[in-house]
XYZ file of C-alpha atoms in Angstrom:
666
model
C 8.615 4.554 -24.528
C 12.529 4.997 -23.036
C 14.061 6.029 -20.213
C 14.824 9.659 -19.926
C 16.698 11.689 -17.522
C 16.613 15.019 -18.421
C 14.575 16.466 -15.389
C 15.506 19.725 -17.174
C 13.058 18.407 -20.049
C 10.516 18.316 -17.243
C 10.560 21.797 -16.123
C 10.263 22.589 -20.221
C 7.100 20.323 -19.833
C 5.748 21.492 -17.075
C 6.483 24.929 -17.970
C 4.157 24.253 -21.366
C 1.655 22.030 -20.205
C 1.087 24.861 -16.867
C 0.492 27.260 -19.765
C -1.462 25.289 -22.154
C -4.484 24.165 -18.717
C -3.852 27.830 -17.722
C -7.914 29.198 -17.485
C -6.994 31.283 -20.584
C -6.187 28.874 -22.759
C -9.098 26.255 -21.458
C -11.848 26.252 -23.298
C -15.623 27.631 -22.391
C -18.496 24.501 -22.205
C -21.287 25.717 -23.735
C -23.733 22.744 -22.345
C -24.927 24.439 -19.023
C -24.617 21.402 -15.484
C -28.453 21.537 -14.197
C -28.780 24.458 -10.997
C -26.636 23.803 -8.161
C -23.925 21.776 -9.320
C -21.806 24.727 -9.991
C -19.426 24.897 -12.792
C -18.915 20.737 -12.817
C -19.475 22.303 -17.027
C -16.104 24.510 -16.692
C -14.558 20.358 -17.166
C -13.571 19.809 -20.217
C -11.356 16.324 -22.727
C -8.585 18.679 -23.744
C -7.963 19.691 -20.036
C -7.894 16.101 -18.328
C -5.881 14.960 -21.479
C -3.005 18.102 -20.563
C -3.365 16.805 -17.068
C -2.773 13.477 -17.832
C 0.475 13.346 -20.448
C 1.634 15.588 -18.383
C 1.282 13.282 -15.114
C 2.421 10.061 -17.231
C 5.201 11.495 -19.495
C 8.607 9.808 -19.458
C 9.921 12.496 -17.846
C 8.507 11.523 -14.640
C 9.773 8.316 -14.514
C 6.470 6.126 -12.470
C 6.256 9.277 -10.365
C 7.503 6.191 -7.609
C 7.637 7.980 -3.630
C 9.933 9.308 -3.105
C 11.854 9.920 -6.464
C 12.404 13.048 -8.510
C 9.981 12.321 -10.528
C 7.050 13.027 -7.884
C 8.707 15.492 -6.329
C 8.054 17.258 -9.662
C 4.388 16.118 -10.312
C 3.508 17.739 -7.074
C 5.003 20.864 -8.416
C 3.123 20.696 -11.258
C 0.229 20.663 -9.132
C 1.069 23.238 -7.057
C 1.722 25.257 -9.256
C -1.822 25.346 -11.111
C -3.305 25.616 -7.570
C -1.043 28.753 -6.202
C -2.238 30.025 -10.013
C -6.151 29.435 -9.224
C -6.014 31.186 -6.279
C -6.811 28.259 -3.908
C -5.753 29.085 -0.820
C -2.702 26.762 0.970
C -3.208 23.735 3.824
C 0.390 22.659 3.970
C 3.241 24.295 5.461
C 2.915 26.939 7.586
C 6.316 28.420 8.157
C 10.283 28.619 6.879
C 8.669 27.769 3.412
C 10.608 28.366 0.114
C 8.670 30.489 -2.342
C 5.040 30.138 -2.868
C 4.576 26.439 -3.631
C 5.922 25.197 -0.792
C 2.848 25.579 1.534
C 0.860 23.576 -0.536
C 3.590 20.541 0.702
C 2.085 18.845 3.969
C 5.599 16.571 4.463
C 6.294 13.491 6.314
C 9.765 11.850 7.040
C 10.564 8.697 5.481
C 13.555 6.341 5.763
C 15.735 4.339 3.508
C 17.217 1.207 6.025
C 19.443 -0.474 4.574
C 21.178 -3.389 5.565
C 24.904 -4.078 5.591
C 26.080 -7.032 4.185
C 30.156 -6.565 4.930
C 28.902 -5.993 8.823
C 26.091 -8.413 8.894
C 26.603 -12.763 9.459
C 25.337 -16.221 10.992
C 28.042 -18.121 12.693
C 26.865 -21.215 13.564
C 29.001 -23.457 15.989
C 27.865 -27.414 15.665
C 29.481 -30.530 15.772
C 31.752 -31.520 12.643
C 31.246 -27.462 11.288
C 27.589 -27.939 10.761
C 28.060 -28.798 7.272
C 28.290 -25.491 6.347
C 29.987 -24.216 3.616
C 33.405 -26.416 2.463
C 32.928 -29.225 4.773
C 32.184 -32.812 2.789
C 28.576 -33.862 2.116
C 27.666 -30.384 2.875
C 26.242 -28.493 -0.263
C 23.176 -27.909 -2.353
C 20.532 -30.987 -2.401
C 20.477 -33.775 -4.134
C 19.236 -32.281 -7.943
C 18.122 -36.119 -8.771
C 16.204 -35.888 -5.027
C 15.839 -32.251 -4.221
C 17.197 -33.354 -0.903
C 17.857 -31.116 1.631
C 20.004 -33.386 3.916
C 23.362 -31.776 3.577
C 23.454 -33.187 -0.440
C 25.702 -35.790 -1.137
C 25.683 -39.415 0.080
C 24.968 -39.818 4.002
C 23.735 -36.247 4.633
C 20.971 -37.391 7.065
C 21.729 -37.346 10.219
C 25.714 -36.057 9.414
C 26.974 -38.713 8.263
C 29.336 -37.891 5.873
C 29.386 -34.483 6.753
C 32.294 -34.427 9.064
C 32.355 -35.555 12.925
C 34.375 -34.483 15.876
C 35.402 -31.640 17.760
C 32.995 -28.959 16.832
C 33.291 -26.660 14.776
C 32.277 -22.337 13.411
C 31.316 -22.065 10.058
C 30.433 -18.120 9.102
C 27.083 -17.847 6.916
C 26.119 -14.573 4.164
C 24.310 -12.340 4.228
C 21.786 -12.202 1.348
C 23.370 -15.562 -0.134
C 22.835 -17.876 2.733
C 19.991 -16.293 4.926
C 18.425 -12.138 5.127
C 15.921 -10.508 6.782
C 12.218 -11.301 6.432
C 9.038 -13.565 7.927
C 7.168 -11.082 10.294
C 5.216 -9.841 7.797
C 2.776 -7.235 8.434
C 2.972 -6.233 11.661
C 6.179 -7.953 12.611
C 9.090 -5.790 13.857
C 9.939 -3.583 11.534
C 14.104 -3.586 10.358
C 16.516 -3.123 12.564
C 20.931 -3.789 13.406
C 20.678 -6.787 16.126
C 22.901 -9.106 17.888
C 21.958 -12.378 19.207
C 23.873 -15.341 20.661
C 21.944 -18.196 21.603
C 21.322 -21.977 21.295
C 18.051 -23.147 19.211
C 15.282 -24.807 19.652
C 12.982 -26.483 17.386
C 9.339 -25.441 17.545
C 7.203 -26.518 14.414
C 5.575 -24.178 12.699
C 5.603 -21.735 15.953
C 2.489 -21.003 15.682
C 0.524 -20.729 19.116
C -3.670 -21.946 18.532
C -6.134 -21.690 21.401
C -9.139 -22.944 19.386
C -7.214 -25.831 19.024
C -5.333 -25.465 21.786
C -1.347 -25.681 20.257
C 0.869 -24.519 21.240
C 4.231 -25.969 19.980
C 6.669 -24.495 23.444
C 4.728 -26.267 25.610
C 7.135 -27.480 27.813
C 10.612 -25.772 25.984
C 13.347 -23.446 27.302
C 13.314 -20.493 24.658
C 14.285 -18.266 27.444
C 17.660 -16.233 25.575
C 17.475 -18.832 22.981
C 16.755 -18.707 18.945
C 13.444 -20.557 17.505
C 13.874 -22.240 14.251
C 10.484 -22.810 12.736
C 9.034 -23.839 9.360
C 6.075 -24.750 7.710
C 2.414 -22.689 8.436
C -0.785 -23.559 9.720
C -3.119 -25.847 7.350
C -5.774 -22.857 7.193
C -3.077 -20.165 6.205
C -1.296 -22.089 4.036
C -4.508 -23.441 2.111
C -5.762 -19.507 2.513
C -2.243 -18.372 0.560
C -2.142 -21.091 -1.334
C -6.142 -19.562 -2.965
C -4.698 -15.865 -2.696
C -1.376 -16.359 -3.457
C -0.826 -14.393 -0.284
C 2.611 -14.101 1.442
C 3.284 -15.679 4.932
C 0.602 -15.655 7.386
C 0.375 -13.875 10.578
C -2.888 -11.724 10.496
C -2.279 -8.023 9.658
C -3.978 -5.573 6.505
C -7.835 -5.691 5.736
C -7.786 -9.156 5.201
C -9.256 -11.672 7.102
C -7.262 -14.402 9.216
C -8.875 -17.331 9.234
C -7.225 -18.785 12.786
C -9.014 -15.475 14.219
C -7.297 -11.975 15.667
C -3.402 -11.992 16.291
C -1.598 -12.392 19.604
C -5.825 -12.817 20.840
C -6.993 -16.359 19.402
C -3.818 -17.280 18.164
C 0.183 -16.100 17.748
C 2.678 -16.694 14.722
C 6.151 -17.198 15.895
C 7.413 -13.908 16.149
C 5.190 -13.173 18.388
C 5.169 -16.562 20.740
C 9.032 -16.399 21.277
C 8.532 -13.104 22.448
C 6.100 -14.075 24.857
C 7.939 -17.367 25.638
C 11.699 -15.272 25.996
C 13.696 -16.195 23.681
C 15.175 -13.309 21.728
C 14.911 -14.005 18.181
C 13.232 -16.251 14.551
C 14.947 -18.637 12.346
C 12.879 -19.800 9.895
C 13.379 -22.759 7.144
C 12.326 -21.753 3.037
C 9.213 -22.789 1.509
C 8.851 -25.635 -1.555
C 7.753 -21.958 -3.654
C 10.624 -20.558 -1.985
C 12.810 -23.001 -2.847
C 11.492 -23.132 -7.021
C 11.706 -19.145 -6.836
C 15.992 -19.440 -5.002
C 17.401 -22.343 -5.028
C 19.333 -22.605 -2.485
C 19.787 -19.493 -1.743
C 19.037 -15.490 -2.129
C 20.714 -14.821 -5.240
C 21.409 -11.360 -2.893
C 20.776 -8.998 -0.903
C 18.070 -6.653 -0.714
C 17.907 -3.536 -2.595
C 15.721 -1.161 -4.178
C 15.451 -2.538 -7.665
C 15.183 0.817 -10.552
C 13.971 2.751 -7.675
C 16.411 2.789 -5.367
C 16.277 1.715 -1.632
C 13.200 1.367 0.243
C 11.699 3.391 1.987
C 9.256 3.396 4.968
C 7.378 6.187 6.592
C 8.154 5.710 11.094
C 5.388 7.867 11.749
C 2.845 5.772 10.501
C 4.700 2.038 11.629
C 1.837 0.338 14.247
C 2.616 -0.642 17.635
C 2.239 -4.494 17.237
C -1.356 -5.803 18.989
C 2.322 -7.887 21.165
C 5.407 -7.772 21.395
C 7.313 -9.683 18.715
C 11.249 -10.856 18.166
C 13.374 -10.143 14.933
C 13.087 -12.951 12.373
C 15.064 -14.632 10.178
C 14.549 -16.712 6.565
C 17.643 -19.253 5.925
C 18.969 -20.823 2.968
C 18.926 -23.965 2.205
C 22.825 -24.525 3.166
C 22.096 -22.720 5.916
C 19.722 -25.168 7.050
C 21.292 -27.974 6.017
C 24.371 -26.822 8.749
C 21.666 -26.126 11.270
C 20.270 -29.887 11.233
C 23.284 -31.844 10.597
C 23.228 -34.053 13.805
C 19.958 -34.046 14.930
C 16.990 -35.700 15.724
C 15.790 -34.362 12.434
C 17.933 -33.762 8.946
C 16.997 -30.685 7.285
C 15.233 -32.478 4.547
C 12.534 -34.626 7.013
C 12.068 -31.167 9.032
C 11.559 -29.474 4.993
C 8.994 -32.451 4.091
C 7.311 -32.668 6.779
C 5.999 -29.343 6.380
C 5.854 -29.093 3.175
C 3.249 -31.700 3.742
C 1.221 -30.007 6.698
C 1.853 -32.795 9.077
C 2.282 -31.547 12.756
C 6.223 -32.151 13.772
C 7.128 -32.572 17.337
C 9.660 -29.322 18.464
C 13.254 -30.240 19.851
C 16.096 -28.928 21.366
C 18.370 -29.461 19.605
C 21.968 -30.142 21.333
C 23.879 -28.193 23.478
C 27.056 -27.605 21.066
C 24.960 -26.372 18.399
C 24.450 -22.507 19.352
C 24.147 -19.558 16.390
C 25.242 -16.122 16.882
C 22.989 -14.087 15.016
C 24.118 -10.126 14.199
C 22.704 -8.168 11.396
C 23.260 -4.329 10.660
C 21.805 -1.275 9.277
C 21.893 1.708 7.859
C 19.107 4.579 7.869
C 19.289 7.196 5.636
C 16.496 10.309 5.580
C 13.813 10.832 2.895
C 10.769 12.836 2.253
C 7.123 13.102 0.755
C 4.853 15.248 0.791
C 1.158 14.752 -0.150
C -0.701 18.613 -1.129
C -3.194 19.893 -0.425
C -5.874 22.548 -0.640
C -8.539 24.529 -0.329
C -11.353 26.254 -1.660
C -13.707 27.826 1.301
C -16.980 27.770 2.238
C -19.445 30.465 1.478
C -21.143 30.229 5.227
C -20.119 31.673 8.266
C -20.860 28.760 10.317
C -20.419 25.702 7.465
C -17.654 26.649 5.582
C -16.109 25.038 9.205
C -17.290 22.048 7.526
C -15.563 20.013 4.683
C -15.992 17.875 1.460
C -12.127 15.868 1.197
C -11.637 14.777 -2.555
C -8.992 13.003 -3.234
C -6.739 10.988 -5.444
C -3.000 9.553 -4.905
C -0.288 11.324 -6.961
C 2.523 8.173 -6.572
C 3.243 5.403 -8.215
C 5.065 2.531 -8.547
C 8.156 3.847 -11.097
C 10.743 2.068 -12.747
C 10.855 -1.834 -13.666
C 13.569 -3.636 -13.953
C 14.568 -4.540 -17.892
C 16.664 -5.324 -20.264
C 18.672 -2.861 -21.786
C 16.953 -1.015 -23.659
C 13.661 -1.689 -23.311
C 11.318 0.402 -21.909
C 11.353 0.481 -18.102
C 8.985 3.179 -17.002
C 6.009 2.687 -15.592
C 3.444 5.404 -16.517
C 0.841 4.738 -14.202
C -1.864 7.287 -16.654
C -4.647 5.295 -15.251
C -3.305 4.389 -12.117
C -3.793 7.172 -10.683
C -2.835 9.314 -13.412
C -6.613 9.397 -13.785
C -7.439 10.454 -10.640
C -5.034 13.157 -9.514
C -5.763 14.494 -14.195
C -9.647 14.414 -12.066
C -8.730 16.224 -9.290
C -6.804 19.047 -10.721
C -9.681 19.290 -13.853
C -12.608 19.231 -10.382
C -10.248 22.236 -8.387
C -10.227 24.149 -11.425
C -13.879 23.911 -11.611
C -14.172 25.283 -8.678
C -11.507 27.850 -8.333
C -13.325 29.603 -11.763
C -16.908 28.996 -9.917
C -15.491 30.953 -7.072
C -13.710 33.983 -8.856
C -17.514 34.419 -10.475
C -18.969 33.812 -7.117
C -19.950 30.802 -6.914
C -18.790 29.457 -3.943
C -20.313 26.287 -2.296
C -21.391 26.657 1.058
C -19.271 24.035 3.299
C -14.974 24.255 2.682
C -13.677 22.185 -0.274
C -10.074 20.328 0.652
C -8.722 18.749 -2.040
C -5.829 16.631 -1.598
C -3.373 14.092 -3.745
C -1.950 11.731 -1.350
C 1.839 10.268 -1.071
C 2.745 7.016 -0.439
C -0.803 4.784 -1.459
C 1.470 2.451 -3.714
C 3.667 2.043 -0.268
C 0.391 1.086 1.764
C -2.142 4.626 1.516
C 0.374 5.869 3.539
C -0.885 10.028 2.614
C -3.902 9.422 3.405
C -3.283 7.828 6.771
C -1.296 10.193 7.737
C -3.690 13.147 6.813
C -6.016 11.431 8.498
C -3.259 10.411 12.469
C -2.028 13.976 11.902
C -4.688 15.769 10.767
C -4.466 19.875 11.140
C -8.553 20.147 11.200
C -11.073 18.652 13.506
C -12.263 15.052 11.233
C -15.411 14.938 12.711
C -16.225 18.270 10.252
C -15.460 16.155 7.332
C -19.496 15.631 6.263
C -18.109 13.264 3.848
C -14.598 12.064 1.299
C -15.170 10.995 -2.165
C -11.958 9.426 -4.117
C -11.113 8.596 -7.122
C -8.426 5.488 -8.335
C -8.559 4.841 -11.995
C -11.006 6.139 -13.889
C -9.417 6.742 -17.076
C -10.009 2.992 -18.694
C -12.749 1.029 -20.855
C -13.587 -2.245 -21.930
C -13.953 -1.306 -25.751
C -15.173 -3.960 -28.308
C -12.566 -6.195 -28.375
C -10.978 -5.499 -25.458
C -9.443 -9.123 -23.723
C -7.252 -9.366 -20.144
C -6.267 -13.141 -19.780
C -6.526 -12.330 -16.147
C -9.518 -13.486 -14.492
C -9.321 -11.558 -11.707
C -9.946 -7.909 -13.367
C -13.241 -6.560 -13.816
C -13.581 -3.430 -16.394
C -15.877 -0.781 -16.927
C -17.263 -0.582 -20.507
C -17.189 2.984 -21.675
C -20.574 4.812 -19.762
C -20.075 2.932 -16.777
C -18.167 3.393 -13.723
C -18.217 0.896 -10.561
C -18.891 3.261 -7.086
C -17.014 1.531 -3.718
C -17.957 2.551 -0.507
C -21.848 4.154 0.020
C -23.620 1.099 0.323
C -21.107 0.281 2.581
C -20.441 3.653 4.615
C -23.392 4.765 4.364
C -26.905 4.945 2.265
C -27.446 8.468 2.843
C -24.179 9.046 0.618
C -25.948 6.596 -2.029
C -29.013 8.631 -2.369
C -26.649 11.842 -2.644
C -25.128 9.826 -5.571
C -27.740 8.096 -7.531
C -29.645 12.092 -7.300
C -26.664 13.565 -9.093
C -25.655 10.574 -11.724
C -29.889 10.657 -12.406
C -30.090 13.485 -13.832
C -27.152 14.746 -14.922
C -24.370 12.636 -16.489
C -26.209 9.128 -15.791
C -24.035 7.125 -15.608
C -24.024 3.349 -15.398
C -23.802 2.511 -11.671
C -21.523 -0.470 -11.133
C -21.309 -1.801 -7.516
C -19.481 -4.650 -7.586
C -17.265 -4.059 -5.192
C -20.032 -2.277 -2.942
C -21.481 -4.818 -0.896
C -21.245 -6.350 2.778
C -22.669 -9.351 1.616
C -20.460 -10.754 -1.258
C -22.446 -12.963 -3.856
C -21.242 -14.701 -7.334
C -22.849 -10.516 -8.042
C -21.079 -8.488 -5.664
C -17.040 -9.031 -3.984
C -16.167 -6.243 -1.641
C -14.459 -9.141 0.357
C -12.254 -11.286 -1.739
C -14.028 -15.387 -3.188
C -12.543 -15.786 -6.301
C -13.037 -15.691 -8.848
C -13.218 -11.191 -8.501
C -12.359 -11.694 -5.138
C -9.994 -8.322 -5.254
C -10.773 -6.408 -1.823
C -11.115 -3.580 -3.616
C -13.533 -1.404 -0.700
C -9.467 -2.054 1.293
C -6.751 -0.957 -1.146
C -6.900 3.115 -1.748
C -7.164 5.832 -0.128
C -11.075 6.351 1.178
C -10.981 3.258 3.019
C -8.192 5.153 6.393
C -11.460 8.513 6.128
C -13.951 5.470 6.595
C -12.124 4.111 9.451
C -12.364 7.738 10.795
C -15.959 7.478 10.581
C -15.994 9.433 7.244
C -18.842 8.300 5.235
C -17.006 7.511 1.158
C -17.325 7.164 -1.867
C -14.724 5.834 -4.149
C -15.180 6.078 -7.832
C -12.401 3.177 -10.450
C -12.541 1.806 -13.469
C -12.108 -1.951 -11.811
C -8.529 -3.883 -13.104
C -6.990 -4.032 -16.679
C -4.275 -5.760 -18.350
C -2.210 -2.810 -17.728
C -2.141 -2.240 -14.485
C 1.250 -1.944 -12.911
C 2.454 -2.480 -16.247
C 4.636 -0.126 -18.178
C 2.255 -0.399 -20.995
C -0.466 2.691 -19.116
C 0.511 4.665 -21.135
C -1.919 8.432 -21.776
C -2.289 7.626 -25.180
C -5.015 4.796 -23.393
C -6.856 6.896 -21.103
C -11.199 6.907 -22.920
C -11.270 10.949 -22.264
C -14.683 10.808 -23.040
C -15.172 8.567 -20.305
C -13.290 10.394 -17.743
C -15.187 14.107 -18.553
C -17.922 12.213 -17.546
C -17.083 10.832 -14.487
C -14.875 13.467 -12.857
C -18.013 16.052 -13.646
C -20.243 13.745 -11.999
C -17.683 13.870 -8.956
C -17.881 17.289 -9.123
C -21.485 18.270 -8.571
C -21.754 15.118 -5.964
C -18.798 17.123 -4.006
C -20.867 20.131 -4.353
C -24.446 18.510 -3.367
C -22.464 17.673 -0.739
C -21.258 21.021 0.555
C -24.646 22.626 -0.012
C -26.868 19.672 1.801
C -28.991 20.816 4.990
C -27.494 17.746 6.350
C -24.880 15.892 6.358
C -24.842 11.965 5.757
C -24.961 9.334 8.305
C -23.134 5.790 8.607
C -24.612 3.125 8.596
C -26.167 0.845 11.203
C -24.680 -2.649 10.025
C -20.985 -1.602 8.751
C -18.520 -4.996 7.844
C -17.017 -7.202 10.618
C -13.368 -5.719 9.058
C -14.021 -2.285 9.044
C -15.241 -1.431 13.094
C -12.189 -3.704 13.848
C -10.044 -1.635 11.997
C -12.332 1.755 14.037
C -11.758 0.614 16.709
C -7.908 -0.202 16.234
C -7.079 3.454 14.688
C -9.139 5.056 18.330
C -7.160 2.701 20.271
C -4.139 4.188 18.845
C -4.887 7.869 18.955
C -5.446 8.541 15.656
C -6.996 12.280 14.507
C -5.501 14.701 17.374
C -5.172 17.628 15.637
C -1.836 18.588 14.546
C 0.420 21.276 12.813
C 1.170 20.852 10.014
C 5.517 20.031 10.011
C 7.736 22.597 8.345
C 9.850 21.593 4.952
C 11.766 18.490 5.420
C 16.027 18.847 3.707
C 14.952 18.719 0.356
C 11.659 18.956 -0.443
C 10.791 20.969 -3.969
C 10.121 24.671 -3.679
């Protein structure tokens, strides 16, 4: 498949598929679902195939958020909801046409570095060994020496001497922003100048009483760090993760950020430093050589975006961080107590490195200029109102994510479209099938007691954005949600002969589905699930990722070889953080996950029908039960911490849906 840019073709396809999947064209199911399961048997293989082939078509260009492909997918879903007569739950004012009321907008911003206006200037003896100085430049090829290259690099010999000189270093080649990781300061313009202090790896660890800042005056200065604490280095090596420092669902071996430890950006802020410069690691050098090979960018998908209203306040203050390339690292340490190579290899060995102030004549000026451009995103949301005058004010939420990862960088003429037929075209397709069945049933007088909310989330691939926005700024009382069902990848099975070289992947067999959440969050939900399944589609329910006590046959926390932390990785988790019982259906991970080969011709549509009907029936039962499922008394420690955190951050306050944003599709 090659990239196609004709948006008109997408519109024509949408018109065709809307007609093909309309109630008039939909085959009538012959079998009747068991009493009490509503209109679930109306979901058919043809219908699901039509939806998925559209959502995973080349014309939608991988549904990256934001993109015209994602907007087209949102219009496609909204057009069905409007046709079927489901109640819109999106924007209520200043809308254009009949589809925007189904959109829940939220703001995006692209923040990009203006390379020509961003620079580092280093003033040091003999020019600091910067670009063009004698003995400066790349490391010696034979030894990998990072001390300034050439003969006499260590200690500044051969690098020049005499009066101080100022050398400028190019953004994107000699340095870049980063180093803070999750919980770090968001990208923003800054300008600082000051002397330099080396503080080892920069981590304060309370349990071992390690404080590399102790006895140093760093107020108003810029600190330089290299390496990681042994605990984080070991975790990073085992899991292939990024730089440590806490945040996210991963358990930090040092404990709680800002309580048990501080990363360099947090520690620097505590002691009054203004910025952090991080030296490169072995892994970074292996990937980039002496520099970075150019500035930051969004690649084939365009600029990178953030959702400003979803950025959590840091657990404690942080300072900006930049990452130094090898040339800058050489220059900083030329003529100092330690050379760059000594610091570099000390960091790589994990040995404790003594902190020290660099000479008073060594100063650095940092300037980063960031340009901000507005963007938009939209969840798609609708409701089938319940029939009971009291219970209709309670809700069951069924969700999937509409976005995928868009385009990949590829050679000219090669396929670069990540179609996302399974991830999560299959979940979005299933949700359309369920919404259609419920709407069709309601037209015949079959309506549940409680209301059903259908939610297509935007930006799951960016960090669960859409479900976070729904839970952080809801338009309904979240305490009235009795349960949340999430669908993310339900279209693939391990047919005979299937092979995947990745041992961490686990994919279901035909007739089987991964169930995540009920054993962790609500045994009542598990009972409902099993009762429905045993009397209806009779799937094999695989609870490999659904446990609070991981072992060889159950894992939701992450030990190898199949530690994927699935419970924390899809949109149901933001509902779980609000104390809502959850069920997450997934097929697991497979060889085409996040690749251009995740195409609709590989979907097992017979499997999809069984899973979709099962979810439809579970939603129907939850919407009609006399009571509501309760949370388990024992919950995972990480979930309890996150439940506490979102409460402190004020999630869940009822907020009106904002009007459409500039550029919102209609």
